[in-house]
mmCIF file of C-alpha atoms in Angstrom:
data_model
loop_
_atom_site.group_PDB
_atom_site.id
_atom_site.type_symbol
_atom_site.label_atom_id
_atom_site.label_comp_id
_atom_site.label_asym_id
_atom_site.label_seq_id
_atom_site.Cartn_x
_atom_site.Cartn_y
_atom_site.Cartn_z
ATOM 1 C CA MET A 1 -26.787 -15.737 120.764
ATOM 2 C CA SER A 2 -28.448 -12.645 122.294
ATOM 3 C CA VAL A 3 -29.921 -12.361 125.724
ATOM 4 C CA ALA A 4 -33.282 -11.606 124.121
ATOM 5 C CA VAL A 5 -33.286 -15.031 122.602
ATOM 6 C CA ILE A 6 -32.346 -16.587 125.913
ATOM 7 C CA THR A 7 -35.161 -14.836 127.837
ATOM 8 C CA ALA A 8 -37.579 -15.621 125.179
ATOM 9 C CA ASN A 9 -37.135 -19.433 125.745
ATOM 10 C CA PRO A 10 -39.207 -20.307 128.830
ATOM 11 C CA THR A 11 -37.292 -23.347 129.768
ATOM 12 C CA PRO A 12 -33.786 -23.111 128.188
ATOM 13 C CA GLU A 13 -31.090 -25.714 128.860
ATOM 14 C CA PHE A 14 -27.730 -24.037 128.678
ATOM 15 C CA ARG A 15 -24.691 -25.671 127.111
ATOM 16 C CA ALA A 16 -21.260 -24.294 127.994
ATOM 17 C CA GLY A 17 -18.548 -27.073 128.155
ATOM 18 C CA GLY A 18 -21.326 -29.623 127.811
ATOM 19 C CA THR A 19 -19.849 -32.348 129.920
ATOM 20 C CA ASP A 20 -22.977 -32.829 132.018
ATOM 21 C CA PHE A 21 -25.412 -31.467 129.412
ATOM 22 C CA SER A 22 -24.384 -34.080 126.836
ATOM 23 C CA GLU A 23 -24.798 -36.948 129.264
ATOM 24 C CA ARG A 24 -28.256 -35.790 130.342
ATOM 25 C CA ARG A 25 -29.374 -35.357 126.727
ATOM 26 C CA ARG A 26 -28.194 -38.859 125.749
ATOM 27 C CA SER A 27 -30.104 -40.420 128.652
ATOM 28 C CA GLY A 28 -33.227 -38.532 127.955
ATOM 29 C CA VAL A 29 -33.330 -36.844 131.260
ATOM 30 C CA SER A 30 -32.996 -33.322 129.872
ATOM 31 C CA GLN A 31 -35.172 -32.460 126.854
ATOM 32 C CA GLY A 32 -35.487 -28.690 126.832
ATOM 33 C CA ALA A 33 -34.350 -26.661 123.796
ATOM 34 C CA PRO A 34 -30.490 -26.399 124.042
ATOM 35 C CA ILE A 35 -28.974 -22.869 123.998
ATOM 36 C CA ASP A 36 -25.164 -22.623 123.397
ATOM 37 C CA ILE A 37 -23.666 -20.045 125.745
ATOM 38 C CA SER A 38 -20.041 -20.866 125.113
ATOM 39 C CA ALA A 39 -19.552 -17.740 122.889
ATOM 40 C CA ILE A 40 -21.278 -15.233 125.190
ATOM 41 C CA GLY A 41 -19.924 -16.167 128.717
ATOM 42 C CA ASP A 42 -17.000 -14.592 130.534
ATOM 43 C CA LYS A 43 -13.800 -16.639 130.449
ATOM 44 C CA THR A 44 -11.522 -14.108 132.099
ATOM 45 C CA ILE A 45 -9.624 -14.136 135.487
ATOM 46 C CA ALA A 46 -9.277 -10.593 136.676
ATOM 47 C CA TRP A 47 -7.435 -9.368 139.767
ATOM 48 C CA ASP A 48 -8.067 -6.036 141.638
ATOM 49 C CA ALA A 49 -5.524 -3.932 143.491
ATOM 50 C CA GLU A 50 -6.201 -5.586 146.805
ATOM 51 C CA GLY A 51 -5.588 -9.037 145.496
ATOM 52 C CA ALA A 52 -9.107 -10.229 145.140
ATOM 53 C CA VAL A 53 -10.090 -12.161 141.975
ATOM 54 C CA GLN A 54 -13.093 -12.374 139.751
ATOM 55 C CA ILE A 55 -13.391 -15.561 137.682
ATOM 56 C CA GLY A 56 -15.696 -15.663 134.636
ATOM 57 C CA ALA A 57 -18.204 -18.512 134.743
ATOM 58 C CA LEU A 58 -16.969 -19.942 131.466
ATOM 59 C CA THR A 59 -13.423 -20.348 132.692
ATOM 60 C CA THR A 60 -12.456 -23.912 132.432
ATOM 61 C CA ILE A 61 -11.608 -26.059 135.424
ATOM 62 C CA ALA A 62 -8.222 -26.731 133.916
ATOM 63 C CA ALA A 63 -7.443 -22.981 133.534
ATOM 64 C CA ILE A 64 -8.192 -22.569 137.235
ATOM 65 C CA ALA A 65 -6.180 -25.680 138.207
ATOM 66 C CA THR A 66 -2.970 -24.517 136.266
ATOM 67 C CA ASP A 67 -3.168 -20.751 137.073
ATOM 68 C CA ALA A 68 0.016 -19.970 139.133
ATOM 69 C CA ARG A 69 -1.513 -16.882 140.755
ATOM 70 C CA ILE A 70 -4.629 -18.745 141.815
ATOM 71 C CA SER A 71 -2.566 -21.580 143.159
ATOM 72 C CA ALA A 72 -0.589 -19.071 145.321
ATOM 73 C CA ALA A 73 -3.471 -16.949 146.551
ATOM 74 C CA TYR A 74 -6.135 -19.655 146.772
ATOM 75 C CA PRO A 75 -4.469 -23.023 147.016
ATOM 76 C CA GLY A 76 -7.664 -24.793 148.141
ATOM 77 C CA ILE A 77 -9.521 -23.607 144.954
ATOM 78 C CA ALA A 78 -6.676 -24.801 142.623
ATOM 79 C CA ALA A 79 -6.248 -28.123 144.487
ATOM 80 C CA SER A 80 -10.019 -28.826 144.215
ATOM 81 C CA ALA A 81 -9.969 -28.022 140.519
ATOM 82 C CA ARG A 82 -6.953 -30.374 139.954
ATOM 83 C CA GLY A 83 -8.728 -33.180 141.858
ATOM 84 C CA LEU A 84 -11.983 -33.417 140.018
ATOM 85 C CA ALA A 85 -12.875 -35.535 137.116
ATOM 86 C CA THR A 86 -10.177 -36.231 134.377
ATOM 87 C CA PRO A 87 -7.784 -33.931 132.457
ATOM 88 C CA GLN A 88 -9.967 -34.223 129.344
ATOM 89 C CA VAL A 89 -13.107 -33.136 131.290
ATOM 90 C CA ARG A 90 -11.206 -30.407 133.142
ATOM 91 C CA HIS A 91 -10.155 -28.864 129.791
ATOM 92 C CA VAL A 92 -13.788 -28.360 128.658
ATOM 93 C CA ALA A 93 -15.853 -28.278 131.914
ATOM 94 C CA THR A 94 -16.510 -24.669 133.201
ATOM 95 C CA LEU A 95 -16.697 -23.240 136.666
ATOM 96 C CA GLY A 96 -20.227 -22.089 136.181
ATOM 97 C CA GLY A 97 -21.216 -25.414 134.881
ATOM 98 C CA ASN A 98 -19.645 -27.232 137.741
ATOM 99 C CA LEU A 99 -21.729 -25.104 140.138
ATOM 100 C CA ALA A 100 -24.971 -25.567 138.155
ATOM 101 C CA GLN A 101 -24.667 -29.300 137.320
ATOM 102 C CA ARG A 102 -27.559 -31.531 138.071
ATOM 103 C CA SER A 103 -27.723 -34.440 140.561
ATOM 104 C CA ARG A 104 -25.545 -37.597 139.957
ATOM 105 C CA CYS A 105 -28.024 -39.839 141.668
ATOM 106 C CA TRP A 106 -28.547 -42.969 139.470
ATOM 107 C CA TYR A 107 -32.304 -42.758 139.981
ATOM 108 C CA PHE A 108 -32.354 -39.194 138.660
ATOM 109 C CA ARG A 109 -30.211 -40.167 135.777
ATOM 110 C CA ARG A 110 -32.621 -42.893 134.584
ATOM 111 C CA ALA A 111 -35.214 -41.224 132.362
ATOM 112 C CA ASP A 112 -37.726 -44.022 133.005
ATOM 113 C CA ILE A 113 -37.683 -43.470 136.880
ATOM 114 C CA ASP A 114 -39.608 -40.721 138.546
ATOM 115 C CA CYS A 115 -38.097 -38.797 141.372
ATOM 116 C CA LEU A 116 -38.482 -35.501 143.212
ATOM 117 C CA LYS A 117 -36.196 -33.664 140.812
ATOM 118 C CA LYS A 118 -38.328 -34.811 137.868
ATOM 119 C CA SER A 119 -41.802 -33.922 139.155
ATOM 120 C CA GLY A 120 -42.154 -37.245 140.991
ATOM 121 C CA SER A 121 -43.717 -37.492 144.477
ATOM 122 C CA THR A 122 -41.033 -39.647 146.277
ATOM 123 C CA CYS A 123 -37.290 -40.119 146.435
ATOM 124 C CA PRO A 124 -36.632 -43.749 145.236
ATOM 125 C CA ALA A 125 -33.081 -43.616 146.624
ATOM 126 C CA ARG A 126 -34.380 -43.133 150.152
ATOM 127 C CA SER A 127 -36.120 -46.572 150.083
ATOM 128 C CA GLY A 128 -33.720 -48.061 147.580
ATOM 129 C CA ASN A 129 -30.000 -48.184 147.074
ATOM 130 C CA HIS A 130 -28.502 -45.044 148.673
ATOM 131 C CA LEU A 131 -24.968 -46.241 149.344
ATOM 132 C CA TYR A 132 -23.517 -43.030 147.968
ATOM 133 C CA GLY A 133 -26.264 -40.774 149.523
ATOM 134 C CA VAL A 134 -26.116 -38.059 152.162
ATOM 135 C CA ALA A 135 -24.950 -38.327 155.864
ATOM 136 C CA PHE A 136 -26.670 -35.107 156.734
ATOM 137 C CA ASP A 137 -30.338 -35.759 155.865
ATOM 138 C CA LEU A 138 -31.552 -32.262 155.264
ATOM 139 C CA GLY A 139 -34.645 -32.825 153.023
ATOM 140 C CA ASP A 140 -36.643 -35.264 151.073
ATOM 141 C CA CYS A 141 -33.958 -35.857 148.516
ATOM 142 C CA VAL A 142 -30.995 -37.924 149.667
ATOM 143 C CA ALA A 143 -28.563 -37.295 146.826
ATOM 144 C CA PRO A 144 -25.375 -35.337 147.747
ATOM 145 C CA HIS A 145 -24.682 -32.209 145.784
ATOM 146 C CA PRO A 146 -22.138 -33.088 143.010
ATOM 147 C CA SER A 147 -20.139 -29.823 142.872
ATOM 148 C CA THR A 148 -16.544 -29.985 144.073
ATOM 149 C CA MET A 149 -15.933 -26.398 143.258
ATOM 150 C CA ALA A 150 -19.028 -25.318 145.247
ATOM 151 C CA ALA A 151 -17.457 -26.798 148.435
ATOM 152 C CA ALA A 152 -14.137 -25.065 147.755
ATOM 153 C CA LEU A 153 -15.845 -21.748 146.989
ATOM 154 C CA LEU A 154 -17.865 -22.204 150.203
ATOM 155 C CA ALA A 155 -14.670 -22.337 152.247
ATOM 156 C CA TYR A 156 -13.385 -19.205 150.575
ATOM 157 C CA GLU A 157 -16.711 -17.329 151.165
ATOM 158 C CA ALA A 158 -17.076 -16.662 147.451
ATOM 159 C CA ARG A 159 -19.797 -14.425 145.960
ATOM 160 C CA ILE A 160 -21.757 -15.351 142.742
ATOM 161 C CA ILE A 161 -22.982 -12.973 140.142
ATOM 162 C CA THR A 162 -25.747 -13.865 137.698
ATOM 163 C CA ASP A 163 -27.362 -11.840 134.911
ATOM 164 C CA ARG A 164 -30.278 -11.230 137.319
ATOM 165 C CA ARG A 165 -28.771 -11.200 140.908
ATOM 166 C CA SER A 166 -25.565 -9.982 142.342
ATOM 167 C CA GLU A 167 -23.270 -11.205 145.148
ATOM 168 C CA LEU A 168 -25.050 -14.446 145.989
ATOM 169 C CA THR A 169 -23.355 -16.665 148.604
ATOM 170 C CA ILE A 170 -22.951 -20.315 147.727
ATOM 171 C CA ALA A 171 -25.825 -21.029 150.096
ATOM 172 C CA GLY A 172 -27.902 -18.362 148.280
ATOM 173 C CA LEU A 173 -27.056 -20.089 144.944
ATOM 174 C CA LEU A 174 -27.650 -23.719 146.091
ATOM 175 C CA GLY A 175 -30.092 -23.359 148.914
ATOM 176 C CA ASP A 176 -30.111 -25.055 152.303
ATOM 177 C CA GLY A 177 -30.768 -28.592 151.105
ATOM 178 C CA SER A 178 -34.483 -28.658 152.096
ATOM 179 C CA VAL A 179 -35.868 -28.111 148.524
ATOM 180 C CA ALA A 180 -35.859 -31.491 146.979
ATOM 181 C CA HIS A 181 -36.899 -30.627 143.405
ATOM 182 C CA ALA A 182 -34.035 -28.343 142.518
ATOM 183 C CA ASP A 183 -30.213 -28.438 142.508
ATOM 184 C CA HIS A 184 -29.878 -24.712 142.715
ATOM 185 C CA THR A 185 -31.953 -21.561 143.038
ATOM 186 C CA LEU A 186 -31.240 -20.331 139.459
ATOM 187 C CA ALA A 187 -34.506 -19.374 137.641
ATOM 188 C CA ALA A 188 -35.283 -20.606 134.244
ATOM 189 C CA GLY A 189 -32.948 -18.671 131.840
ATOM 190 C CA GLU A 190 -30.772 -17.248 134.636
ATOM 191 C CA MET A 191 -27.022 -17.593 133.972
ATOM 192 C CA ILE A 192 -24.119 -17.418 136.244
ATOM 193 C CA LYS A 193 -21.743 -14.663 135.005
ATOM 194 C CA ASN A 194 -18.853 -14.403 137.568
ATOM 195 C CA ILE A 195 -17.452 -15.797 140.793
ATOM 196 C CA MET A 196 -15.776 -13.324 143.148
ATOM 197 C CA LEU A 197 -13.220 -14.368 145.810
ATOM 198 C CA PRO A 198 -12.116 -11.956 148.536
ATOM 199 C CA ALA A 199 -8.366 -11.242 148.897
ATOM 200 C CA PRO A 200 -6.524 -13.920 150.977
ATOM 201 C CA LEU A 201 -5.716 -13.232 154.468
ATOM 202 C CA GLU A 202 -2.192 -12.744 155.653
ATOM 203 C CA GLY A 203 -0.713 -16.082 156.616
ATOM 204 C CA GLU A 204 -3.677 -18.310 155.576
ATOM 205 C CA ARG A 205 -3.002 -21.791 154.378
ATOM 206 C CA ALA A 206 -5.484 -24.220 152.721
ATOM 207 C CA CYS A 207 -5.666 -27.901 151.777
ATOM 208 C CA TYR A 208 -8.129 -29.995 149.796
ATOM 209 C CA LYS A 209 -8.551 -33.803 150.188
ATOM 210 C CA ARG A 210 -11.166 -36.244 149.061
ATOM 211 C CA ALA A 211 -11.952 -39.895 149.969
ATOM 212 C CA ILE A 212 -12.782 -41.838 146.871
ATOM 213 C CA GLY A 213 -13.244 -45.518 145.811
ATOM 214 C CA ARG A 214 -10.437 -45.549 143.222
ATOM 215 C CA ALA A 215 -7.387 -43.386 142.429
ATOM 216 C CA HIS A 216 -8.753 -41.442 139.382
ATOM 217 C CA ALA A 217 -11.952 -40.224 137.752
ATOM 218 C CA GLU A 218 -14.208 -41.014 140.612
ATOM 219 C CA TRP A 219 -16.881 -39.001 142.332
ATOM 220 C CA PRO A 220 -15.800 -38.311 145.971
ATOM 221 C CA LEU A 221 -17.527 -40.202 148.750
ATOM 222 C CA VAL A 222 -16.537 -37.251 150.963
ATOM 223 C CA GLU A 223 -14.411 -34.226 150.180
ATOM 224 C CA LEU A 224 -13.054 -31.374 152.242
ATOM 225 C CA CYS A 225 -11.614 -27.935 151.575
ATOM 226 C CA ALA A 226 -9.960 -26.316 154.681
ATOM 227 C CA ARG A 227 -8.614 -22.802 155.160
ATOM 228 C CA VAL A 228 -6.817 -21.754 158.360
ATOM 229 C CA VAL A 229 -4.737 -18.992 159.901
ATOM 230 C CA ILE A 230 -2.407 -20.197 162.585
ATOM 231 C CA THR A 231 -0.480 -17.598 164.589
ATOM 232 C CA GLY A 232 1.358 -18.212 167.791
ATOM 233 C CA GLY A 233 0.611 -21.962 167.517
ATOM 234 C CA LYS A 234 -3.130 -21.334 167.755
ATOM 235 C CA PHE A 235 -6.013 -21.468 165.137
ATOM 236 C CA GLN A 236 -7.119 -17.846 164.588
ATOM 237 C CA LEU A 237 -9.410 -18.618 161.634
ATOM 238 C CA VAL A 238 -10.852 -21.974 160.479
ATOM 239 C CA ARG A 239 -13.039 -22.580 157.487
ATOM 240 C CA LEU A 240 -14.083 -26.269 156.782
ATOM 241 C CA ALA A 241 -16.331 -26.931 153.853
ATOM 242 C CA ALA A 242 -17.375 -30.532 153.026
ATOM 243 C CA GLY A 243 -18.994 -32.079 149.920
ATOM 244 C CA GLY A 244 -20.494 -35.485 149.352
ATOM 245 C CA ILE A 245 -22.310 -35.547 152.628
ATOM 246 C CA ALA A 246 -25.438 -33.442 152.130
ATOM 247 C CA PRO A 247 -27.818 -32.143 149.403
ATOM 248 C CA VAL A 248 -25.557 -28.963 149.481
ATOM 249 C CA PRO A 249 -21.963 -28.370 150.449
ATOM 250 C CA LEU A 250 -21.725 -27.725 154.123
ATOM 251 C CA ARG A 251 -19.679 -25.576 156.388
ATOM 252 C CA LEU A 252 -18.598 -27.660 159.440
ATOM 253 C CA THR A 253 -19.356 -24.829 161.860
ATOM 254 C CA ALA A 254 -19.211 -26.956 165.002
ATOM 255 C CA ALA A 255 -15.687 -28.074 164.192
ATOM 256 C CA GLU A 256 -14.756 -24.451 163.263
ATOM 257 C CA VAL A 257 -15.975 -23.115 166.584
ATOM 258 C CA GLN A 258 -14.197 -26.025 168.459
ATOM 259 C CA LEU A 259 -10.851 -25.012 166.962
ATOM 260 C CA THR A 260 -10.966 -21.240 166.864
ATOM 261 C CA GLY A 261 -8.537 -19.928 169.477
ATOM 262 C CA LYS A 262 -7.200 -23.301 170.388
ATOM 263 C CA VAL A 263 -3.667 -24.591 170.186
ATOM 264 C CA ALA A 264 -2.977 -26.412 167.041
ATOM 265 C CA ASN A 265 -2.138 -29.881 168.195
ATOM 266 C CA GLU A 266 -3.401 -33.523 167.724
ATOM 267 C CA GLU A 267 -5.724 -33.273 170.789
ATOM 268 C CA THR A 268 -7.654 -30.219 169.692
ATOM 269 C CA ILE A 269 -7.708 -31.427 166.063
ATOM 270 C CA ALA A 270 -9.215 -34.853 167.255
ATOM 271 C CA GLU A 271 -11.906 -32.959 169.165
ATOM 272 C CA ALA A 272 -12.745 -30.937 166.071
ATOM 273 C CA ALA A 273 -12.934 -34.038 163.981
ATOM 274 C CA THR A 274 -15.494 -35.455 166.360
ATOM 275 C CA ALA A 275 -17.394 -32.184 166.283
ATOM 276 C CA ALA A 276 -17.404 -32.301 162.518
ATOM 277 C CA SER A 277 -20.136 -34.992 162.545
ATOM 278 C CA SER A 278 -22.366 -33.029 164.832
ATOM 279 C CA GLY A 279 -25.946 -32.896 163.519
ATOM 280 C CA THR A 280 -25.541 -35.772 161.125
ATOM 281 C CA LYS A 281 -28.465 -38.036 160.190
ATOM 282 C CA PRO A 282 -26.950 -40.880 158.148
ATOM 283 C CA LEU A 283 -29.178 -43.116 156.173
ATOM 284 C CA PRO A 284 -29.082 -46.858 156.805
ATOM 285 C CA MET A 285 -26.376 -47.268 154.169
ATOM 286 C CA THR A 286 -24.280 -43.985 154.631
ATOM 287 C CA GLY A 287 -23.029 -44.227 158.259
ATOM 288 C CA TYR A 288 -19.507 -45.026 156.890
ATOM 289 C CA LYS A 289 -19.319 -41.368 155.643
ATOM 290 C CA LEU A 290 -19.050 -40.134 159.149
ATOM 291 C CA ASP A 291 -15.835 -42.018 159.641
ATOM 292 C CA LEU A 292 -14.494 -40.689 156.303
ATOM 293 C CA LEU A 293 -15.379 -37.122 157.238
ATOM 294 C CA GLN A 294 -13.761 -37.278 160.603
ATOM 295 C CA GLY A 295 -10.689 -38.804 159.072
ATOM 296 C CA LEU A 296 -10.457 -36.078 156.416
ATOM 297 C CA VAL A 297 -10.801 -33.357 159.009
ATOM 298 C CA ARG A 298 -7.920 -34.881 161.085
ATOM 299 C CA ASP A 299 -5.733 -35.444 158.057
ATOM 300 C CA VAL A 300 -6.242 -31.947 156.538
ATOM 301 C CA LEU A 301 -5.925 -29.989 159.806
ATOM 302 C CA GLU A 302 -2.756 -31.981 160.815
ATOM 303 C CA ARG A 303 -1.190 -31.284 157.511
ATOM 304 C CA LEU A 304 -1.912 -27.593 157.769
ATOM 305 C CA SER A 305 -0.622 -27.442 161.335
ATOM 306 C CA GLU A 306 2.600 -29.203 160.274
ATOM 307 C CA GLN A 307 3.044 -26.652 157.387
ATOM 308 C CA SER A 308 2.608 -23.850 159.867
ATOM 309 C CA VAL A 309 5.242 -25.293 162.247
ATOM 310 C CA ALA A 310 7.625 -25.805 159.314
ATOM 311 C CA HIS A 311 7.205 -22.214 158.230
ATOM 312 C CA HIS A 312 7.165 -20.421 161.551
ATOM 313 C CA GLY A 313 8.933 -22.957 163.806
ATOM 314 C CA PRO A 314 7.449 -24.662 166.923
ATOM 315 C CA ARG A 315 5.465 -22.675 169.415
ATOM 316 C CA THR A 316 7.449 -21.588 172.478
#
């Protein structure tokens, strides 16, 4: 399939792994002409001399989850990949597809219900059942963004390359959550080509954890990918990116600021967990997500702090 054919189609619907595409087609939510890109996308994982990596958009989630070098350099990325969906889905789902997937809101997934993402004028979830909706109410749509890998890549400050734009941030790709009708900023016919990750920092550690309703094959209620550098018993760098809580993955900047330069102990971590919910606007049915978010922040940071002590010894 040539690029000329793709650009000639004004409203193409790309199919790579097809895990989300097939579901949308069956339900009737997506009806555009399908274009198979599985044969023309990049599936490579390439490293440069500085230890940075470029991952092709059609690399499968399973390939990322099981790559030993990615696990060593970017453990938060690998753990996030291992945690999502099922082994069967991970073996066909692609990184680019995970980033560009559509909303999982049950109102959106019903072809017979209008919503803001289907040219409707209102969000039926806002006045209806929004139990799994956002806790940070950033726009008219109250569905959380579904991409686990987007949250992980946000923590690692990844850059996205498309066939039309270069070095987009995750925020540049997905927006700020205020635009209700779209799940991303990709134009019709625009494809994600590669994802670039900077070389890991010396001494950095990472952890991923999700709060879910059952042990396997469940969409997370809240998820968190954290990167830290702890030296001399203090947090020198903190990156916390959460999913399941907003229309886009969010950096928990208030918690990051709270921790930077502070001693890595239970007290400072507890303060950061409280700061993590700064700016939240939970819906009537989503206040429980604040408790889950704070619990994940505590759990993940305590685990990373313990790992640092085990590796370097207690601070004297």
